[in-house]
């Protein structure tokens, strides 16, 4: 399997937000029955039809790398995690809609993954502070997913959705809000499914052009 | 008016301790989490505040602040409140939050929480049976009954932590025990980890392709059954579900391997950091301290053994003994009463501060290691419980470090407990804990280099 054929997307977020459930839903089209703590990194593969419904349709395997842990982990754990951030083609940032801290930590997560020197063209992030302009143009495709939507009461929904809209804007990314225990949020033809498909198309385009965060 | 002044001074101090507990909770323990339940934070801070007040009352005792009847009153009051918290409030809320996490029992939260609390009370009461901690003249509902049991649990915890700490401290400080880790070792392990991940990916691709093919042919839910079904499955040339389950087993084994490799790599990174730290000035200072502490640890183990074998409990406290030695052997004469008061104050103060600090640091480490966003509330309450019991037992044991005239108040307030039993129990558990820690660390240390040699 040549390295050029690999499409790798990182799934980042605080522990307990539901990354493992999300990845399972995206790859197996099933709800994860017994989520348990992720140690290290767990990978799954999603078959994606690039440009579905057009003559250029082609099937790709997208690897979803779900890296476990928290932003406040020890430096040794962070150094070990860094080995999984090689050759990225896209990042999915996952946060828990019921937990504001997990949304705030996404900035730190994105910095951790992107804070590396890049050889050819692509994202160049050198300082440790979050700066909006880094995410403006010419960046690796990002997607922000909010989980546990069902646990937000109807009255608070608008407030939460406004907040997450700002968050997604900061990252210059699309956002999807769902409940990982309910497959209907990603049902074929729904707006969420369309956004997801567009995101993966962007990732494949990015990979094909040779842009990758090393 | 004098009474009111004293009350307000004490309340002010208590509010101060409460604030400190609150800040500690927010800034250190829960800094990565969102606190949704203020009840938990309040309980933790209240437990901390009342525990610290007990130590403050000891200091007041030594310094002679306030008059003895008001001190006695505050002791009793504080003790009652702390016992109320440790025996009723905290265990009930632990049960409540445990039940909240379980989806099935969600409806009848209060009911099941009460059930859990009653179970706790049953075992808590039963704890008194095997230990000779009370004289039979105490009634059922007396403070002594509760304190004695809380004391047993707290002393066990203290001795376990002490024993492990006494052994672990020199082990971590001294660079003699640091394994040699090179960058090449780390790179080799990382390469192995990535290779394992690649293998997992390629196998998962095969499974995904097979699932898709089966889905497209409409075979997913049709497992062939019956006699003709079996014939059909033998002759069909598709990969078949047996082959898939074999691949899935291989994937499970590889995932387990990847987790182990990840943990080993993290361990190597941590060791490398420690090696670099030990070359700095601070590191060298800690290395020196480590040698000092190892001697101290050996001495403590020796003393615990002597105490158990010869069945003796120290009669005089270290301060009085020290003063006696200086007066009798070194011939230095000085005002015993004055100095014993001040030295006790300093000694007891140091013991209190280091034990609070040590406990908070250990609790924080535990909390970071084991909590997740689901269980954080339960764990914090458990830690509050442990902290409360630890502090109550510290008061019990600190009595031995104080000269006779200051011991009386503790004896009066806590009632006629068999204090000697608690010291003996501490020595036994300390010895067991220290020796098991030595064994455990020895085995862990031996096993590690062999793992790397196998690479």
XYZ file of C-alpha atoms in Angstrom:
669
model
C 0.000 0.000 0.000
C 1.816 3.088 -1.206
C 1.951 6.027 1.187
C 0.300 8.241 -1.419
C -2.894 6.233 -1.289
C -3.419 6.758 2.408
C -5.932 9.312 3.601
C -5.566 10.011 7.292
C -7.928 12.036 9.441
C -7.255 12.707 13.100
C -10.115 12.734 15.629
C -9.253 14.925 18.611
C -11.039 16.002 21.750
C -11.174 15.690 25.524
C -11.660 12.312 27.080
C -15.275 11.404 27.581
C -16.755 13.570 24.786
C -17.623 10.547 22.676
C -14.876 10.245 20.045
C -14.898 6.440 20.108
C -18.688 6.339 19.727
C -18.481 8.857 16.889
C -15.773 6.959 15.015
C -17.704 3.722 15.424
C -20.821 5.397 14.060
C -18.944 6.865 11.097
C -17.202 3.637 10.166
C -19.565 0.847 11.090
C -22.870 2.712 10.723
C -23.773 1.281 14.089
C -24.036 2.615 17.607
C -21.189 1.597 19.912
C -22.633 -0.597 22.640
C -19.951 -0.487 25.303
C -17.711 2.553 25.110
C -14.604 2.245 27.216
C -11.593 4.412 27.869
C -9.271 4.737 24.856
C -5.643 4.062 25.683
C -3.202 5.354 23.104
C -4.838 5.503 19.694
C -7.552 3.494 18.044
C -7.996 3.451 14.287
C -10.969 2.658 12.138
C -11.602 2.788 8.426
C -14.475 4.431 6.560
C -15.204 3.717 2.958
C -16.018 6.988 1.265
C -17.262 7.543 -2.284
C -15.480 10.604 -3.523
C -17.727 12.820 -5.653
C -20.637 10.446 -5.261
C -23.148 10.517 -8.054
C -20.824 12.086 -10.593
C -18.834 10.433 -13.367
C -15.613 10.993 -11.381
C -16.844 8.860 -8.513
C -14.057 6.906 -6.853
C -13.880 4.853 -3.678
C -11.394 5.806 -0.988
C -10.487 4.366 2.403
C -10.364 7.091 5.017
C -8.466 6.215 8.175
C -9.923 7.800 11.311
C -7.313 7.978 14.054
C -8.935 8.484 17.433
C -6.264 9.686 19.842
C -7.189 9.379 23.506
C -6.195 11.554 26.437
C -6.547 15.076 27.746
C -4.905 18.411 26.945
C -3.396 18.517 30.395
C -1.547 15.232 30.075
C 2.061 14.868 31.147
C 4.710 15.946 28.646
C 5.826 12.342 28.182
C 2.311 11.347 27.094
C 2.127 14.327 24.736
C 5.477 13.405 23.179
C 4.236 9.865 22.676
C 0.958 11.059 21.156
C 2.859 13.278 18.739
C 3.933 10.216 16.791
C 0.329 9.792 15.587
C 0.164 13.323 14.176
C 2.369 12.532 11.181
C 1.070 12.838 7.626
C -2.331 14.255 8.483
C -4.836 15.099 5.803
C -7.666 16.387 7.984
C -8.759 16.896 11.581
C -12.131 16.305 13.216
C -12.443 18.269 16.472
C -14.969 16.750 18.842
C -16.480 18.530 21.825
C -19.255 17.804 24.281
C -22.166 20.256 23.962
C -22.940 19.894 27.670
C -19.392 20.746 28.711
C -18.027 24.208 27.846
C -14.526 23.289 28.959
C -14.286 20.626 26.262
C -15.158 23.242 23.613
C -12.510 25.628 24.931
C -9.919 22.873 24.976
C -10.343 22.398 21.221
C -8.065 25.373 20.621
C -5.325 23.638 22.576
C -5.948 20.359 20.821
C -5.664 21.913 17.381
C -2.444 23.623 18.382
C -0.999 20.386 19.692
C -1.703 18.599 16.430
C -0.589 21.396 14.134
C 2.355 22.691 16.117
C 5.023 21.204 13.981
C 7.418 22.396 11.323
C 6.176 21.644 7.864
C 8.533 20.917 4.991
C 6.692 21.656 1.701
C 3.678 23.896 1.429
C 0.941 23.616 3.951
C 0.217 24.857 7.431
C 3.023 26.561 9.255
C 2.401 27.068 12.941
C 5.362 28.126 14.998
C 4.283 29.942 18.120
C 2.375 28.413 20.985
C -0.493 30.887 21.057
C -3.704 30.490 19.228
C -4.025 33.012 16.444
C -7.099 33.227 14.296
C -5.228 34.091 11.162
C -3.503 30.758 11.167
C -6.793 29.170 10.356
C -7.797 31.600 7.641
C -6.605 30.252 4.323
C -4.585 27.424 2.950
C -5.165 25.196 5.900
C -5.760 21.575 6.580
C -9.499 20.710 6.393
C -11.187 20.881 9.791
C -14.585 19.733 10.999
C -16.108 20.544 14.391
C -18.534 18.006 15.810
C -20.592 18.570 18.957
C -21.883 15.493 20.752
C -24.614 14.709 23.286
C -27.121 17.000 21.577
C -29.975 14.986 23.084
C -28.878 16.008 26.579
C -29.430 19.706 25.929
C -32.936 20.790 26.945
C -35.013 22.475 24.232
C -34.924 25.832 25.998
C -31.139 26.020 25.978
C -30.646 24.775 22.457
C -30.428 28.133 20.734
C -27.879 29.454 23.168
C -25.658 26.399 22.773
C -25.941 26.365 18.985
C -24.965 30.047 18.782
C -21.896 29.365 20.871
C -20.834 26.434 18.719
C -21.390 28.455 15.552
C -18.812 30.974 16.811
C -16.451 28.134 17.620
C -16.701 26.668 14.134
C -16.195 30.114 12.643
C -12.978 30.519 14.610
C -11.660 27.369 13.016
C -13.009 28.298 9.581
C -14.721 24.911 9.602
C -18.122 23.350 9.163
C -19.912 22.084 12.214
C -22.175 19.143 12.922
C -24.108 18.641 16.152
C -25.424 15.203 16.937
C -25.985 12.410 19.386
C -23.653 9.468 18.818
C -26.184 6.985 20.093
C -28.698 7.853 17.379
C -27.819 7.053 13.759
C -30.623 9.188 12.344
C -28.513 12.349 12.683
C -26.285 11.041 9.903
C -29.025 9.495 7.806
C -28.375 9.568 4.062
C -29.527 12.818 2.504
C -29.666 14.797 5.763
C -27.749 18.083 5.896
C -25.281 16.532 8.343
C -24.522 13.712 5.947
C -23.957 16.232 3.158
C -21.560 18.281 5.328
C -19.679 15.112 6.274
C -19.387 14.053 2.674
C -18.141 17.503 1.645
C -15.562 17.421 4.407
C -14.178 14.075 3.312
C -14.097 15.274 -0.300
C -12.020 18.262 0.833
C -9.680 15.938 2.703
C -9.167 13.765 -0.342
C -8.520 16.810 -2.516
C -6.014 18.065 0.036
C -4.251 14.735 0.108
C -4.158 14.474 -3.661
C -2.539 17.886 -3.981
C 0.305 16.696 -1.781
C -0.533 18.887 1.203
C 0.010 17.094 4.414
C 1.019 18.199 7.906
C 4.061 16.112 8.692
C -18.852 40.217 74.202
C -15.664 38.258 74.776
C -17.508 35.167 73.685
C -18.729 36.893 70.541
C -15.208 38.052 69.717
C -13.865 34.545 69.998
C -16.687 33.127 67.921
C -16.184 35.670 65.174
C -12.420 35.095 65.114
C -12.884 31.367 64.786
C -15.585 31.713 62.151
C -13.327 33.989 60.148
C -10.593 31.375 60.163
C -13.074 28.731 59.168
C -14.285 30.799 56.219
C -10.635 31.224 55.240
C -10.087 27.467 55.206
C -13.317 27.025 53.252
C -12.084 29.514 50.660
C -8.770 27.699 50.371
C -10.521 24.373 49.832
C -12.780 25.988 47.209
C -9.821 27.466 45.312
C -7.877 24.215 45.483
C -10.867 22.396 44.047
C -11.335 24.857 41.186
C -7.750 25.595 40.253
C -6.058 22.260 40.767
C -8.447 19.330 40.867
C -11.095 20.412 38.389
C -9.056 22.658 36.149
C -9.735 20.530 33.060
C -13.339 19.771 33.859
C -16.508 21.718 34.082
C -18.032 21.791 37.547
C -21.704 21.256 37.031
C -22.548 20.174 40.512
C -21.848 22.890 43.043
C -22.974 20.528 45.787
C -19.803 18.518 45.290
C -17.592 21.562 45.484
C -19.315 22.786 48.638
C -19.024 19.411 50.352
C -15.329 19.163 49.522
C -14.583 22.663 50.789
C -16.645 22.172 53.966
C -14.843 18.896 54.768
C -11.517 20.589 54.215
C -12.498 23.594 56.351
C -13.615 21.550 59.346
C -10.597 19.254 59.118
C -8.237 22.221 59.160
C -10.138 23.717 62.095
C -9.236 20.665 64.141
C -5.552 21.269 63.524
C -6.019 24.919 64.309
C -7.549 23.962 67.672
C -4.497 21.841 68.472
C -2.272 24.827 67.783
C -4.484 26.976 69.978
C -4.133 24.351 72.685
C -0.373 24.535 72.611
C -0.240 28.310 72.442
C -2.874 28.726 75.110
C -5.144 30.915 72.999
C -8.639 31.433 74.420
C -9.677 29.804 77.679
C -9.872 26.086 78.094
C -13.645 25.774 78.440
C -14.297 27.600 75.185
C -11.627 25.514 73.477
C -13.316 22.379 74.755
C -16.667 23.612 73.452
C -15.258 24.285 70.003
C -13.546 20.915 69.934
C -16.794 19.107 70.673
C -18.723 21.194 68.170
C -16.172 20.702 65.418
C -15.966 16.991 66.081
C -19.725 16.560 65.902
C -19.914 18.424 62.603
C -17.034 16.478 61.070
C -18.518 13.165 62.090
C -21.861 14.225 60.689
C -20.205 15.019 57.388
C -18.082 11.881 57.224
C -20.716 9.397 58.293
C -23.912 10.872 56.897
C -23.433 13.517 54.222
C -20.516 12.373 52.105
C -21.389 8.652 51.892
C -24.978 9.548 51.010
C -23.903 11.844 48.187
C -21.404 9.281 46.919
C -24.255 6.801 46.672
C -26.424 9.426 44.994
C -23.881 10.261 42.284
C -23.020 6.615 41.682
C -26.707 5.919 41.137
C -27.015 8.931 38.807
C -24.402 7.421 36.535
C -26.297 4.172 36.100
C -29.061 4.611 33.549
C -31.305 1.864 34.885
C -31.679 3.291 38.369
C -32.174 6.857 37.158
C -35.807 7.057 38.173
C -35.547 6.153 41.820
C -32.324 7.991 42.540
C -33.110 8.951 46.129
C -34.375 5.503 47.039
C -31.317 3.686 45.771
C -29.023 6.287 47.293
C -30.601 5.580 50.694
C -30.196 1.845 50.134
C -26.510 2.324 49.351
C -26.058 4.501 52.412
C -27.659 1.886 54.664
C -25.317 -0.762 53.244
C -22.385 1.528 53.980
C -23.584 2.045 57.570
C -23.913 -1.694 58.064
C -20.335 -2.396 57.021
C -19.106 0.668 58.859
C -20.667 -0.642 62.076
C -19.384 -4.153 61.517
C -15.887 -2.694 61.305
C -15.855 -2.273 65.050
C -16.180 -5.992 65.786
C -12.727 -7.436 65.147
C -10.868 -4.553 66.782
C -10.418 -3.974 70.528
C -11.091 -0.306 70.197
C -13.705 0.378 72.802
C -14.281 -0.356 76.404
C -17.698 -1.944 76.933
C -19.094 0.878 79.019
C -19.903 3.031 75.997
C -23.457 3.208 74.791
C -24.570 2.576 71.245
C -25.075 6.129 70.106
C -21.971 7.785 71.455
C -19.360 9.823 69.702
C -16.740 7.289 70.709
C -18.397 4.587 68.619
C -18.192 6.677 65.489
C -14.747 8.133 66.147
C -13.209 4.763 66.864
C -14.340 3.350 63.549
C -13.385 6.440 61.600
C -10.049 6.234 63.385
C -9.423 2.667 62.254
C -10.072 3.485 58.620
C -8.087 6.716 58.779
C -5.104 5.167 60.536
C -5.014 2.328 58.011
C -4.976 4.864 55.190
C -2.274 6.937 56.845
C -0.082 3.927 57.449
C -0.539 2.661 53.886
C 0.348 6.046 52.416
C 3.247 6.483 54.853
C 4.687 3.092 54.102
C 4.471 3.499 50.389
C 5.713 7.086 50.554
C 8.693 6.184 52.708
C 9.846 3.652 50.125
C 8.809 5.451 46.957
C 10.383 8.769 47.903
C 14.035 7.637 47.805
C 13.268 5.435 44.807
C 12.065 8.399 42.742
C 14.577 10.924 44.056
C 17.711 8.887 43.601
C 19.067 8.706 40.086
C 20.755 5.388 40.867
C 17.527 3.633 39.962
C 17.005 5.414 36.667
C 17.154 3.062 33.737
C 19.333 4.068 30.866
C 17.200 5.208 27.957
C 18.622 6.426 24.651
C 16.896 8.249 21.826
C 17.467 5.168 19.674
C 15.429 3.065 22.120
C 12.531 5.494 21.890
C 12.676 5.709 18.084
C 12.737 1.918 17.765
C 9.691 1.568 19.985
C 7.817 4.345 18.148
C 8.564 2.649 14.842
C 7.144 -0.609 16.195
C 4.039 1.224 17.399
C 3.412 2.815 13.989
C 3.995 -0.496 12.228
C 1.395 -2.102 14.465
C -1.063 0.706 13.697
C -0.426 0.206 9.965
C -1.163 -3.491 10.267
C -4.397 -2.717 12.095
C -5.378 -0.285 9.348
C -4.776 -2.758 6.523
C -6.751 -5.479 8.283
C -9.624 -3.111 9.004
C -9.686 -2.160 5.350
C -10.145 -5.802 4.425
C -12.976 -6.155 6.919
C -14.618 -2.968 5.661
C -14.409 -4.124 2.047
C -15.843 -7.519 2.964
C -18.740 -5.898 4.849
C -19.503 -3.633 1.946
C -19.485 -6.468 -0.547
C -21.746 -8.537 1.672
C -24.069 -5.567 2.146
C -24.254 -4.919 -1.590
C -25.048 -8.541 -2.284
C -27.711 -8.397 0.426
C -25.997 -11.105 2.416
C -25.461 -9.251 5.675
C -28.409 -10.589 7.601
C -28.712 -13.865 5.754
C -26.722 -16.418 7.588
C -27.355 -19.653 5.751
C -29.335 -22.049 7.902
C -30.483 -25.591 7.580
C -28.991 -28.483 5.646
C -29.088 -26.838 2.238
C -27.801 -23.656 3.817
C -24.707 -25.480 5.043
C -24.041 -26.956 1.633
C -24.515 -23.532 0.107
C -22.058 -21.877 2.489
C -19.417 -24.502 1.726
C -19.653 -24.030 -2.003
C -19.957 -20.234 -2.031
C -16.601 -18.759 -2.844
C -16.899 -15.500 -0.916
C -14.563 -14.833 2.047
C -17.274 -15.955 4.415
C -17.899 -14.969 7.968
C -15.390 -17.462 9.449
C -12.527 -15.757 7.667
C -13.766 -12.366 8.814
C -13.954 -13.372 12.446
C -10.377 -14.641 12.175
C -9.233 -11.267 10.895
C -11.226 -9.555 13.645
C -9.411 -11.647 16.249
C -6.075 -10.657 14.747
C -7.171 -7.009 14.908
C -8.129 -7.331 18.584
C -4.732 -8.828 19.405
C -2.925 -6.098 17.462
C -4.953 -3.383 19.211
C -3.983 -4.804 22.592
C -0.349 -4.802 21.442
C -0.621 -1.194 20.276
C -1.946 -0.132 23.681
C 0.962 -1.837 25.433
C 3.492 -0.285 23.085
C 1.922 3.135 23.642
C 2.230 2.814 27.409
C 5.811 1.591 27.141
C 6.749 4.487 24.873
C 5.167 6.982 27.267
C 7.149 5.344 30.058
C 10.404 5.713 28.109
C 9.680 9.374 27.401
C 9.036 9.962 31.100
C 12.275 8.209 32.074
C 14.240 10.243 29.547
C 12.805 13.444 31.028
C 13.804 12.327 34.494
C 17.336 11.550 33.361
C 17.642 15.048 31.919
C 16.187 16.550 35.079
C 18.642 14.676 37.257
C 21.525 16.397 35.491
C 20.295 19.812 36.570
C 21.176 21.423 39.876
C 17.703 20.764 41.275
C 17.952 17.167 40.217
C 21.256 16.734 42.007
C 19.785 18.275 45.144
C 16.908 15.804 45.079
C 19.309 12.953 44.475
C 21.155 13.889 47.643
C 17.880 14.156 49.538
C 17.019 10.715 48.247
C 20.014 9.164 50.002
C 19.033 10.941 53.198
C 15.443 9.728 52.945
C 16.473 6.163 52.291
C 18.350 6.125 55.584
C 15.294 7.653 57.286
C 13.073 5.024 55.678
C 15.253 2.145 56.851
C 15.278 3.609 60.358
C 11.483 3.930 60.407
C 11.016 0.321 59.278
C 13.468 -0.773 61.943
C 11.650 1.200 64.654
C 8.251 -0.170 63.579
C 9.588 -3.716 63.830
C 11.062 -3.039 67.262
C 7.763 -1.561 68.453
C 5.821 -4.587 67.337
C 8.281 -7.212 68.510
C 8.831 -5.707 71.924
C 5.216 -4.570 72.190
C 6.047 -1.103 73.297
C 4.394 2.209 72.626
C 6.406 5.322 73.279
C 5.501 6.881 76.593
C 7.137 10.217 76.183
C 6.855 12.462 73.201
C 9.937 13.422 71.166
C 9.961 16.992 72.450
C 10.132 16.107 76.124
C 12.593 13.308 75.400
C 14.795 15.684 73.401
C 14.736 18.227 76.179
C 15.513 15.555 78.779
C 18.491 14.381 76.761
C 19.865 17.894 76.386
C 19.355 18.632 80.048
C 20.682 15.358 81.438
C 23.458 14.407 79.062
C 24.599 17.658 77.651
C 24.169 19.554 80.876
C 22.465 22.535 79.253
C 19.965 24.110 81.577
C 17.015 26.029 80.301
C 13.419 26.785 81.063
C 11.799 23.451 80.197
C 8.220 24.671 80.207
C 8.840 27.619 77.945
C 10.889 25.741 75.400
C 8.724 22.644 75.392
C 5.756 24.780 74.498
C 7.454 26.520 71.607
C 9.225 23.491 70.238
C 6.018 21.458 70.382
C 4.307 24.207 68.485
C 6.920 24.186 65.750
C 7.141 20.412 65.570
C 3.404 19.865 65.528
C 3.041 22.705 63.046
C 5.539 21.101 60.694
C 3.848 17.723 60.994
C 0.458 19.264 60.256
C 1.594 21.309 57.286
C 3.579 18.522 55.653
C 0.817 16.015 56.137
C -1.839 18.327 54.676
C 0.399 19.217 51.747
C 1.439 15.595 51.173
C -2.141 14.435 51.230
C -3.387 17.109 48.836
C -0.597 16.340 46.367
C -1.281 12.607 46.516
C -5.017 13.156 46.112
C -4.415 15.393 43.090
C -2.197 12.785 41.449
C -4.762 10.058 42.058
C -7.519 12.252 40.720
C -5.708 13.074 37.471
C -4.830 9.432 36.972
C -8.223 7.844 37.437
C -10.987 10.311 36.843
C -12.925 10.892 33.668
C -15.717 13.344 33.024
C -18.308 10.770 34.052
C -16.846 9.700 37.359
C -15.216 12.945 38.496
C -17.942 13.812 40.989
C -17.879 10.422 42.674
C -14.105 10.403 42.843
C -13.892 13.869 44.351
C -16.382 12.891 47.047
C -14.412 9.734 47.774
C -11.313 11.869 48.104
C -13.149 14.231 50.459
C -14.127 11.239 52.575
C -10.563 9.939 52.649
C -9.259 13.396 53.470
C -11.671 13.814 56.369
C -10.895 10.424 57.842
C -7.192 11.009 57.380
C -7.300 14.302 59.243
C -9.390 12.909 62.107
C -6.912 10.079 62.574
C -3.999 12.508 62.367
C -5.438 14.229 65.409
C -5.628 10.866 67.119
C -2.022 10.040 66.400
C -0.554 13.470 66.868
C -1.411 13.152 70.508
C 1.691 11.035 70.898
C 3.927 13.837 69.651
C 2.675 16.323 72.207
C 3.791 16.759 75.796
C 1.425 15.455 78.507
C -0.188 18.717 79.441
C -1.454 19.266 75.898
C -2.580 15.705 75.397
C -5.332 15.952 77.955
C -7.689 17.973 75.798
C -7.551 15.421 73.002
C -8.131 12.628 75.458
C -11.037 14.520 76.962
C -12.654 15.357 73.651
C -12.215 12.098 71.826
C -13.202 10.118 74.872
C -11.592 7.000 76.229
C -10.308 5.371 73.104
C -7.611 2.774 73.259
C -4.959 5.093 71.865
C -2.250 2.483 72.195
C -4.142 0.221 69.866
C -4.103 2.824 67.137
C -0.344 3.284 67.373
C 0.222 -0.441 67.266
C -2.130 -0.748 64.311
C -0.271 2.064 62.539
C 3.065 0.311 63.047
C 1.740 -2.978 61.707
C 0.157 -1.515 58.591
C 3.172 0.721 58.010
C 5.486 -2.262 58.082
C 3.276 -4.306 55.769
C 2.901 -1.399 53.351
C 6.608 -0.529 53.308
C 7.729 -4.115 52.764
C 5.159 -4.762 50.026
C 6.171 -1.524 48.305
C 9.801 -2.615 48.334
C 8.810 -5.950 46.831
C 6.550 -4.324 44.248
C 9.139 -1.738 43.182
C 11.843 -4.391 43.009
C 9.756 -6.575 40.713
C 8.723 -3.646 38.516
C 12.310 -2.466 38.263
C 13.629 -5.897 37.352
C 10.980 -6.551 34.731
C 11.468 -3.348 32.766
C 14.940 -3.781 31.204
C 14.052 -7.316 30.119
C 11.143 -5.947 28.120
C 13.431 -3.657 26.173
C 16.001 -6.343 25.555
C 13.351 -8.404 23.848
C 12.978 -5.746 21.131
